[in-house]
mmCIF file with all atom_site columns, C-alpha atoms in Angstrom:
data_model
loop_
_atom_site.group_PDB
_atom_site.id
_atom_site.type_symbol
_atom_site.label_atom_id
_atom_site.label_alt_id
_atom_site.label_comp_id
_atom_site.label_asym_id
_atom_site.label_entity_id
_atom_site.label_seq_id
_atom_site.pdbx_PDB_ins_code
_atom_site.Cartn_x
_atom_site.Cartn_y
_atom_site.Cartn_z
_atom_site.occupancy
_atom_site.B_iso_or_equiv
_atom_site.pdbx_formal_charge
_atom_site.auth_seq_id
_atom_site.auth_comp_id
_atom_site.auth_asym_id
_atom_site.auth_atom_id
_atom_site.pdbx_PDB_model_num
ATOM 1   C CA . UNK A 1 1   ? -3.821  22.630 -2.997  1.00 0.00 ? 1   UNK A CA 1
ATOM 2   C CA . UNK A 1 2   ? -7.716  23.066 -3.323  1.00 0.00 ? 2   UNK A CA 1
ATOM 3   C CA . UNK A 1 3   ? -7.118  25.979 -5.795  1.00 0.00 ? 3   UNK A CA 1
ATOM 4   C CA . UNK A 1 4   ? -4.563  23.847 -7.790  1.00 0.00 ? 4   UNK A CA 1
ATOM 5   C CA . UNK A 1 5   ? -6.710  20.956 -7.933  1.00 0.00 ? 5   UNK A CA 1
ATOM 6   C CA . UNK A 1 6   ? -9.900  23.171 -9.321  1.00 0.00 ? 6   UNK A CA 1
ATOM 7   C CA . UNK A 1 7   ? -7.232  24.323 -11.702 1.00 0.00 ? 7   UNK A CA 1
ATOM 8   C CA . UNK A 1 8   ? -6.981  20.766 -13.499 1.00 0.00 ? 8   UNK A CA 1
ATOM 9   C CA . UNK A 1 9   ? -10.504 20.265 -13.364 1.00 0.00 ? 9   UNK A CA 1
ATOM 10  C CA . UNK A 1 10  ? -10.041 17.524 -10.261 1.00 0.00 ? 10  UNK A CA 1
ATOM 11  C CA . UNK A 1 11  ? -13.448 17.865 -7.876  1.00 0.00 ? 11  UNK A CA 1
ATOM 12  C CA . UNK A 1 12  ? -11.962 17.586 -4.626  1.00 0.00 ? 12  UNK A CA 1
ATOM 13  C CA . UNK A 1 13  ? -12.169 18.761 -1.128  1.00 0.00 ? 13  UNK A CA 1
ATOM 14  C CA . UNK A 1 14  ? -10.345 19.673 1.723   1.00 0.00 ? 14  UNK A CA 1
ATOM 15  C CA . UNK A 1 15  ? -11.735 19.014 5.220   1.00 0.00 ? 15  UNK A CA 1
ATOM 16  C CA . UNK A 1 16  ? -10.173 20.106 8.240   1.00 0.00 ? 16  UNK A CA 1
ATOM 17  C CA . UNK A 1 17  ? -10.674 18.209 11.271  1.00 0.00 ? 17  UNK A CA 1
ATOM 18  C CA . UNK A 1 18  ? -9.487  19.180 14.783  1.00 0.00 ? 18  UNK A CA 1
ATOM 19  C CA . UNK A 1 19  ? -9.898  22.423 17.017  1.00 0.00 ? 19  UNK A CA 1
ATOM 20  C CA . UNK A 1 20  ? -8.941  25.623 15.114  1.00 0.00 ? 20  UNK A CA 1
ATOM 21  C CA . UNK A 1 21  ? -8.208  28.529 17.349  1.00 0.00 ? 21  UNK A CA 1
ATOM 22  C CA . UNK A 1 22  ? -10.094 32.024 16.294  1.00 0.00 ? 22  UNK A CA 1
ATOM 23  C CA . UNK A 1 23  ? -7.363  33.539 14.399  1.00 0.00 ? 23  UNK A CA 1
ATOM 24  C CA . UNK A 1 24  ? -6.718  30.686 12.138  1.00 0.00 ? 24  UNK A CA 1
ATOM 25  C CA . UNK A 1 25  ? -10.151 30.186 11.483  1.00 0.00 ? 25  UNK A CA 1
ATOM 26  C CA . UNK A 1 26  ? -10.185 33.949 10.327  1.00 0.00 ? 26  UNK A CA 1
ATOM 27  C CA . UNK A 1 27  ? -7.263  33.334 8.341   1.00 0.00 ? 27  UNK A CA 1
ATOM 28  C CA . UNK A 1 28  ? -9.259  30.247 6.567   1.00 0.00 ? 28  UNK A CA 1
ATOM 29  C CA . UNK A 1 29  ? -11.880 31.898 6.228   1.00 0.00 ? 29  UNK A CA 1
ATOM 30  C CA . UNK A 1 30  ? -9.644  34.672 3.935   1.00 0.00 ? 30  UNK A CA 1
ATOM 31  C CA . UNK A 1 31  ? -7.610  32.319 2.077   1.00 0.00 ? 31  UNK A CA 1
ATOM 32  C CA . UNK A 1 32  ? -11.041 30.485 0.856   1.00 0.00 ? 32  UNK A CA 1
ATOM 33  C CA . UNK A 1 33  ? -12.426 33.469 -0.151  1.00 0.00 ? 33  UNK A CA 1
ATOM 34  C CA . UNK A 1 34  ? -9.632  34.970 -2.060  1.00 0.00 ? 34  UNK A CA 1
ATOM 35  C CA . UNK A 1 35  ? -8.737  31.495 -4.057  1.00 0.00 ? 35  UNK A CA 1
ATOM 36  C CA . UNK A 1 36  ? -12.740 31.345 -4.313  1.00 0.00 ? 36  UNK A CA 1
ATOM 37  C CA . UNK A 1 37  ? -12.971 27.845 -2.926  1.00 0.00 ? 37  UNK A CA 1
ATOM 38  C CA . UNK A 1 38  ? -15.149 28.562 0.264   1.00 0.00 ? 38  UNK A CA 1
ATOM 39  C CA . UNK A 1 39  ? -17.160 25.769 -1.132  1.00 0.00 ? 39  UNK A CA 1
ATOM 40  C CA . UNK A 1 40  ? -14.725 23.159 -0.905  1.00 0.00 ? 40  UNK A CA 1
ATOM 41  C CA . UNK A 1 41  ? -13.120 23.531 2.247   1.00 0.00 ? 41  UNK A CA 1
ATOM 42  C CA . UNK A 1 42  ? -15.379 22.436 5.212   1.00 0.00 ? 42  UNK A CA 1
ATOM 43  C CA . UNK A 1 43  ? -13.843 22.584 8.954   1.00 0.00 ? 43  UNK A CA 1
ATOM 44  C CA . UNK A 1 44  ? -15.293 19.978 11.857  1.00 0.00 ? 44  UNK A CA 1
ATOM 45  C CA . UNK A 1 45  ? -13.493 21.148 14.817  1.00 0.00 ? 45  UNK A CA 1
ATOM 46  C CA . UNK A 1 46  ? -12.887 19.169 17.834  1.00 0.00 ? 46  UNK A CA 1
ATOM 47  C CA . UNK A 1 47  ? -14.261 15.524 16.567  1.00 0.00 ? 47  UNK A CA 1
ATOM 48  C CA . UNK A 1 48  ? -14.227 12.842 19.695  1.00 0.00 ? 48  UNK A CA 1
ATOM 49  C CA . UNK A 1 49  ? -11.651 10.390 19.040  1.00 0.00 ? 49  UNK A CA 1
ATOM 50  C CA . UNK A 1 50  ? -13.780 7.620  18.597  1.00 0.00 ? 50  UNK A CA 1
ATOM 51  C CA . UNK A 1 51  ? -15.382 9.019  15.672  1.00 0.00 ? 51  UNK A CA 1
ATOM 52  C CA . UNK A 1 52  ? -12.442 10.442 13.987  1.00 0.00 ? 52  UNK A CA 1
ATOM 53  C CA . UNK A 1 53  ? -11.885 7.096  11.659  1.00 0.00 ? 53  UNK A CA 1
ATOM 54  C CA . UNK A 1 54  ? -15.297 7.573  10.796  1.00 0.00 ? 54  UNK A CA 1
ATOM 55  C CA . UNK A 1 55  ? -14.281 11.025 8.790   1.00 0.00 ? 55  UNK A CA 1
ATOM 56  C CA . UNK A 1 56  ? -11.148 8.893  7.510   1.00 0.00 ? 56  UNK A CA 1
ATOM 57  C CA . UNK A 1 57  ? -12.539 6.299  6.039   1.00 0.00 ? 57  UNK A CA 1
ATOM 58  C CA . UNK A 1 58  ? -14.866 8.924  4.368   1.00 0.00 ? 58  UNK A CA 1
ATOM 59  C CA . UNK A 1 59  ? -11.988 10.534 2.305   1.00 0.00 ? 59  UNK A CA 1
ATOM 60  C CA . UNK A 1 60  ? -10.158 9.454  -0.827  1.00 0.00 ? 60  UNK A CA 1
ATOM 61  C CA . UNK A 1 61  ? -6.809  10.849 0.312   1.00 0.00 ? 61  UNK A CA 1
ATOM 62  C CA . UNK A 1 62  ? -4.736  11.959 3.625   1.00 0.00 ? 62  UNK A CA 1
ATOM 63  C CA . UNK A 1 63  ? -2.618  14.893 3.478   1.00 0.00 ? 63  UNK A CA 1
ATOM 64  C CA . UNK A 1 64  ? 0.210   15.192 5.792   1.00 0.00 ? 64  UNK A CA 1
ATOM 65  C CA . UNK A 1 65  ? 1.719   18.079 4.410   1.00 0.00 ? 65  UNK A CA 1
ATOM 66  C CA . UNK A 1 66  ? 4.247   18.988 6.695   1.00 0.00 ? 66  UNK A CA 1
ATOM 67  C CA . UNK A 1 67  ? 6.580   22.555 6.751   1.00 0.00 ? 67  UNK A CA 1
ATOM 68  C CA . UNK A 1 68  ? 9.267   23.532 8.493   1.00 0.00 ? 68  UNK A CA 1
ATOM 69  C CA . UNK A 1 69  ? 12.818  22.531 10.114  1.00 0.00 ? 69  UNK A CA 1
ATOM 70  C CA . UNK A 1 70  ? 10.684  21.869 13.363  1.00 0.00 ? 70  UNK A CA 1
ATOM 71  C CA . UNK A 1 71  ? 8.437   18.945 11.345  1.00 0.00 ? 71  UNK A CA 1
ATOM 72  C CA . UNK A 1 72  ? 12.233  17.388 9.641   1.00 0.00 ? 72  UNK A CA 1
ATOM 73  C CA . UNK A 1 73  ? 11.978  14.688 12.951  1.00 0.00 ? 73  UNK A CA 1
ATOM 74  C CA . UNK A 1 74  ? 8.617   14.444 13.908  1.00 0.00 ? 74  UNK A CA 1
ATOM 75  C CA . UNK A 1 75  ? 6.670   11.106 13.617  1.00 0.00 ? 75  UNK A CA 1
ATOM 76  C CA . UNK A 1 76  ? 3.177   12.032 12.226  1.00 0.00 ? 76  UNK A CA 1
ATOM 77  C CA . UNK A 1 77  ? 0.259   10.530 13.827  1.00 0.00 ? 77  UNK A CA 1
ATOM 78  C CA . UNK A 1 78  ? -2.317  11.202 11.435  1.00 0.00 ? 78  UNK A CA 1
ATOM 79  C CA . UNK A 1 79  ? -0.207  9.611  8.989   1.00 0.00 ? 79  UNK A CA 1
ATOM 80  C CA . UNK A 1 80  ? -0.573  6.695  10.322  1.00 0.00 ? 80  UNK A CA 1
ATOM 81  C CA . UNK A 1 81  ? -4.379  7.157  11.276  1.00 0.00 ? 81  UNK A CA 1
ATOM 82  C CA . UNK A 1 82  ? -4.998  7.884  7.501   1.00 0.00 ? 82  UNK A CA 1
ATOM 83  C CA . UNK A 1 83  ? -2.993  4.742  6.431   1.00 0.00 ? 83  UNK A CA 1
ATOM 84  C CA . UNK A 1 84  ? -5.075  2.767  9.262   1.00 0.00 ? 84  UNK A CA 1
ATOM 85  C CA . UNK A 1 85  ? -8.021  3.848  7.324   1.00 0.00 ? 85  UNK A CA 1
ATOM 86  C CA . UNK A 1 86  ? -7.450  2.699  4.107   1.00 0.00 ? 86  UNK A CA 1
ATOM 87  C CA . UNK A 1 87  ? -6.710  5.712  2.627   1.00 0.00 ? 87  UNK A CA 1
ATOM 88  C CA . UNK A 1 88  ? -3.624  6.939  0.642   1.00 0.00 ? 88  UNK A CA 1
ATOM 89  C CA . UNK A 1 89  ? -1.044  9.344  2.213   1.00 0.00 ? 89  UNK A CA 1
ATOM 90  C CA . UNK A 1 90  ? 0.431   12.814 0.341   1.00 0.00 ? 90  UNK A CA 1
ATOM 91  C CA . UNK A 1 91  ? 3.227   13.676 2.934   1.00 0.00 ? 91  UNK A CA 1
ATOM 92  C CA . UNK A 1 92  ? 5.855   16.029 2.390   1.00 0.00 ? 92  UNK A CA 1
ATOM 93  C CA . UNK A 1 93  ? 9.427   15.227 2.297   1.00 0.00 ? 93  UNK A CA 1
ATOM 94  C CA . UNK A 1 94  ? 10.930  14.835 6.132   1.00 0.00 ? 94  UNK A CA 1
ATOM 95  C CA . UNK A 1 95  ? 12.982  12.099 7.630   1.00 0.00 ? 95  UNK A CA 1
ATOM 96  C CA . UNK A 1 96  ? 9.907   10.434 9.109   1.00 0.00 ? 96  UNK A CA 1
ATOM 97  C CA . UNK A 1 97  ? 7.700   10.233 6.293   1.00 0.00 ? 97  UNK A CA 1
ATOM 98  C CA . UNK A 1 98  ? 10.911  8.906  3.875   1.00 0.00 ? 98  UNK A CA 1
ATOM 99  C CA . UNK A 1 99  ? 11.222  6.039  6.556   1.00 0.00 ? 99  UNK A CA 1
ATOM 100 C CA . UNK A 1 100 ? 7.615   5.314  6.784   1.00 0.00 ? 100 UNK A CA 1
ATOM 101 C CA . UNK A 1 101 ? 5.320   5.589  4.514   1.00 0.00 ? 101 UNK A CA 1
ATOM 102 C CA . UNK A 1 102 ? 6.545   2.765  1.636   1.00 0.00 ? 102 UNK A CA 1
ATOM 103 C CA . UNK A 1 103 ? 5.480   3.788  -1.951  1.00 0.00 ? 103 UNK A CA 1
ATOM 104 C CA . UNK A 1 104 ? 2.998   1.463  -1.939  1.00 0.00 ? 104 UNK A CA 1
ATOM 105 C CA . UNK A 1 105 ? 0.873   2.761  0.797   1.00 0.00 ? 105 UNK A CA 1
ATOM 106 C CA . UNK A 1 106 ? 1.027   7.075  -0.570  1.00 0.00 ? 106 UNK A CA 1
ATOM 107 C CA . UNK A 1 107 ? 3.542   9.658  -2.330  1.00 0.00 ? 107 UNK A CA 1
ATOM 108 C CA . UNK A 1 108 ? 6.280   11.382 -0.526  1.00 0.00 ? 108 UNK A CA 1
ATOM 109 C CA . UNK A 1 109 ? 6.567   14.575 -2.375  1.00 0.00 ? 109 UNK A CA 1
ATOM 110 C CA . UNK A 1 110 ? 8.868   18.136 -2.175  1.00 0.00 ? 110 UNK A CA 1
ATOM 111 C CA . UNK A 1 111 ? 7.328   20.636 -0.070  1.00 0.00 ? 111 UNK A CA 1
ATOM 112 C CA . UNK A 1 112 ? 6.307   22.215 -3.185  1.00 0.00 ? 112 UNK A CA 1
ATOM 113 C CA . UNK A 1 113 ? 2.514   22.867 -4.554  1.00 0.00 ? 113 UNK A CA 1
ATOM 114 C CA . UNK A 1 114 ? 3.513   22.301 -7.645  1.00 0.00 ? 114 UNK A CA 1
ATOM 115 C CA . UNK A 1 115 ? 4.231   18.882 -6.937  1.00 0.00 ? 115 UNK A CA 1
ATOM 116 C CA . UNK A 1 116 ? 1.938   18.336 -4.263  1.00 0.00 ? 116 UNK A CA 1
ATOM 117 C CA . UNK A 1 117 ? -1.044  19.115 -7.033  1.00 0.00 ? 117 UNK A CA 1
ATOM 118 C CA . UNK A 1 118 ? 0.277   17.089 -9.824  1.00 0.00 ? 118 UNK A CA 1
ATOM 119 C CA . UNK A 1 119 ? 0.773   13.629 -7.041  1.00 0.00 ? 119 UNK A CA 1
ATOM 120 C CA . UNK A 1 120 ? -2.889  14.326 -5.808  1.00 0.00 ? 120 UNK A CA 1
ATOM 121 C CA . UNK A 1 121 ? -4.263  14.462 -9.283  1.00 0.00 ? 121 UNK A CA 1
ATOM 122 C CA . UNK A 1 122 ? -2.849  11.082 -10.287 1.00 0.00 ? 122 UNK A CA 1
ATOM 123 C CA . UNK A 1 123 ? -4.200  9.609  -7.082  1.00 0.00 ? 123 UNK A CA 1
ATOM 124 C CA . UNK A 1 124 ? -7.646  11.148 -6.988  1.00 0.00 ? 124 UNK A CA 1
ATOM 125 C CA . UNK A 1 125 ? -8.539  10.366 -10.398 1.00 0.00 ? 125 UNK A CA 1
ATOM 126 C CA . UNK A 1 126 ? -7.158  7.009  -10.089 1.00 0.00 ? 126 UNK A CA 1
ATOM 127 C CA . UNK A 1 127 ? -9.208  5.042  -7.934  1.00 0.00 ? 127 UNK A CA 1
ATOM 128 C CA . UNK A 1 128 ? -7.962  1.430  -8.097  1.00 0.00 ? 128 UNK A CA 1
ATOM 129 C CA . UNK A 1 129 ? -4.160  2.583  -7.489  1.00 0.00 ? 129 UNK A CA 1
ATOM 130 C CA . UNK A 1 130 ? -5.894  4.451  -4.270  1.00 0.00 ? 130 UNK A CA 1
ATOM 131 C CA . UNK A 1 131 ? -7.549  1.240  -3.044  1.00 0.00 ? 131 UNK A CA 1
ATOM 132 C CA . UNK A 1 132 ? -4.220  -0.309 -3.728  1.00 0.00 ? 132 UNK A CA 1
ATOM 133 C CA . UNK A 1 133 ? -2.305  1.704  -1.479  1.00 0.00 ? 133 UNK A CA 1
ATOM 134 C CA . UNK A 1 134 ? -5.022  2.347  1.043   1.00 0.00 ? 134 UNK A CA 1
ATOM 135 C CA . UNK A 1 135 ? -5.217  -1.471 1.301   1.00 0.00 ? 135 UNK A CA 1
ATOM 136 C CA . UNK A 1 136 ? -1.013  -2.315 1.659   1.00 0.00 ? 136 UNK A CA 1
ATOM 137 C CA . UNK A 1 137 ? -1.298  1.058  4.347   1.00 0.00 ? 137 UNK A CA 1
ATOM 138 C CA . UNK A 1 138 ? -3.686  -0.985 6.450   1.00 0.00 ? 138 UNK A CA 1
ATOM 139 C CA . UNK A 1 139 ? -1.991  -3.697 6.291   1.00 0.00 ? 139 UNK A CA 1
ATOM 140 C CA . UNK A 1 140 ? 1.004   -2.073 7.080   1.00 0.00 ? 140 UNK A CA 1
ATOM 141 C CA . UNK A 1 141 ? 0.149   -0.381 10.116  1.00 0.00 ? 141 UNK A CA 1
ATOM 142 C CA . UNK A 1 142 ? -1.329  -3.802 11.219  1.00 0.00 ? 142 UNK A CA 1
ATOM 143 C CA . UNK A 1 143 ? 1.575   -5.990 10.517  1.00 0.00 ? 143 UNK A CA 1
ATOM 144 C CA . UNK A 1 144 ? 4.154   -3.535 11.367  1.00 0.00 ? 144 UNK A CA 1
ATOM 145 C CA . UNK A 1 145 ? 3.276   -0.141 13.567  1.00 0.00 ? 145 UNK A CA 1
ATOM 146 C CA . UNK A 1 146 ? 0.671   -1.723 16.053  1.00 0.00 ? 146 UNK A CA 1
ATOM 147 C CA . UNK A 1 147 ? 1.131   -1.282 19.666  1.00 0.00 ? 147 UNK A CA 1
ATOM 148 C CA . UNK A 1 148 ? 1.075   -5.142 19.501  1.00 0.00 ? 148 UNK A CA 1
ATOM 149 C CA . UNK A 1 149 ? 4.130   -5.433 17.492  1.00 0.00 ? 149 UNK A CA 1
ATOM 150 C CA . UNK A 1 150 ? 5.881   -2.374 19.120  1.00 0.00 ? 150 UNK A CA 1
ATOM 151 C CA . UNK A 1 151 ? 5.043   -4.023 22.300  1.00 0.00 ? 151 UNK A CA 1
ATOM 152 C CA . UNK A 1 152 ? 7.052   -6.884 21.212  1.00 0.00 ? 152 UNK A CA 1
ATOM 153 C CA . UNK A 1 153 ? 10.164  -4.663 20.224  1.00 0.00 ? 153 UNK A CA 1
ATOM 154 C CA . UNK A 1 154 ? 10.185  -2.535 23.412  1.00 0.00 ? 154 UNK A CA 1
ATOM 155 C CA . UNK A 1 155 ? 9.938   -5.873 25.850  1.00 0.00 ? 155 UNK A CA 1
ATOM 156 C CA . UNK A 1 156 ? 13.140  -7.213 24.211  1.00 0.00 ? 156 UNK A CA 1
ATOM 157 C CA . UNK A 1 157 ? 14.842  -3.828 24.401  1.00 0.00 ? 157 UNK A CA 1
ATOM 158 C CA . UNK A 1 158 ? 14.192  -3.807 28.032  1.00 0.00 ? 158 UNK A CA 1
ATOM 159 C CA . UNK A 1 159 ? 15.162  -8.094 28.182  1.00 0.00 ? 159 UNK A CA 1
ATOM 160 C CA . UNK A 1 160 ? 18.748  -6.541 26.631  1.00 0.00 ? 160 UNK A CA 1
ATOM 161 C CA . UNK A 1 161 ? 18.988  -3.538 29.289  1.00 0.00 ? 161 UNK A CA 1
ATOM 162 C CA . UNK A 1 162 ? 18.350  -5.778 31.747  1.00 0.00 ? 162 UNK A CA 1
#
């Protein structure tokens, strides 16, 4: 997506945060150099968690660029972490990320780069649409995926086993 985004003259970044075993870090370090973008993709490893919203906040734009049959069900943390943060969401098509992430708060786009490049160009070079949506994604996450609101749901769910 780097490559694409260098393509339509859109300065932007990729950072990867989290542990990366050898191999893939080899494999990172290959893919960089052959699209020539070493410069623009920066990896931070293991970050504590208590820091992590720190790097967040920093960014203009969350990907959760999912692939697979094996990602079709799964619930993506980070996208909620990046919404949280008050920062946009790109996440591909999967059942999850149709059912929550609201068009207000990101784009839910085909697993295609394509697609993926053109979405992330409208929302990095439009800043006030990405403060938008990084604002309703806070909110959202606040008012509706908190532990404190969940907590709510689950107690009644047990009240009705019961």
């Amino acid at each position: 997506l780097t490559a694409e985004l260098r393509e339509k003259d859109v300065d932007a970044g990729l950072w990867l945060i989290g542990r990366i075993t050898e191999a893939t870090g080899k494999r990172i370090e290959n893919i960089t150099a052959n699209e020539g973008i070493e410069d623009r993709v920066k990896t931070f490893g293991y970050v504590e968690p208590d820091k992590i919203f720190q790097y967040l906040r920093a960014a203009d734009l969350g990907l959760c660029l999912l692939h697979g049959e094996r990602a079709e069900y799964i619930i993506p943390t980070k996208m909620f972490e990046y919404m949280l943060s008050g920062i946009p969401v790109l996440a591909t098509e999967t059942t999850a990320t149709r059912k929550y992430l609201p068009d207000d708060c990101g784009r839910v786009v085909a697993n295609e780069i394509d697609d993926q490049a053109n979405v992330a160009e409208k929302l990095l070079t439009n800043p006030e649409l990405r403060k938008e949506m990084g604002n309703a994604g806070k909110q959202k996450v606040k008012n509706e995926y908190s532990w404190e609101v969940e907590a709510e749901r689950l107690l009644a769910l047990y009240e009705d086993i019961i």
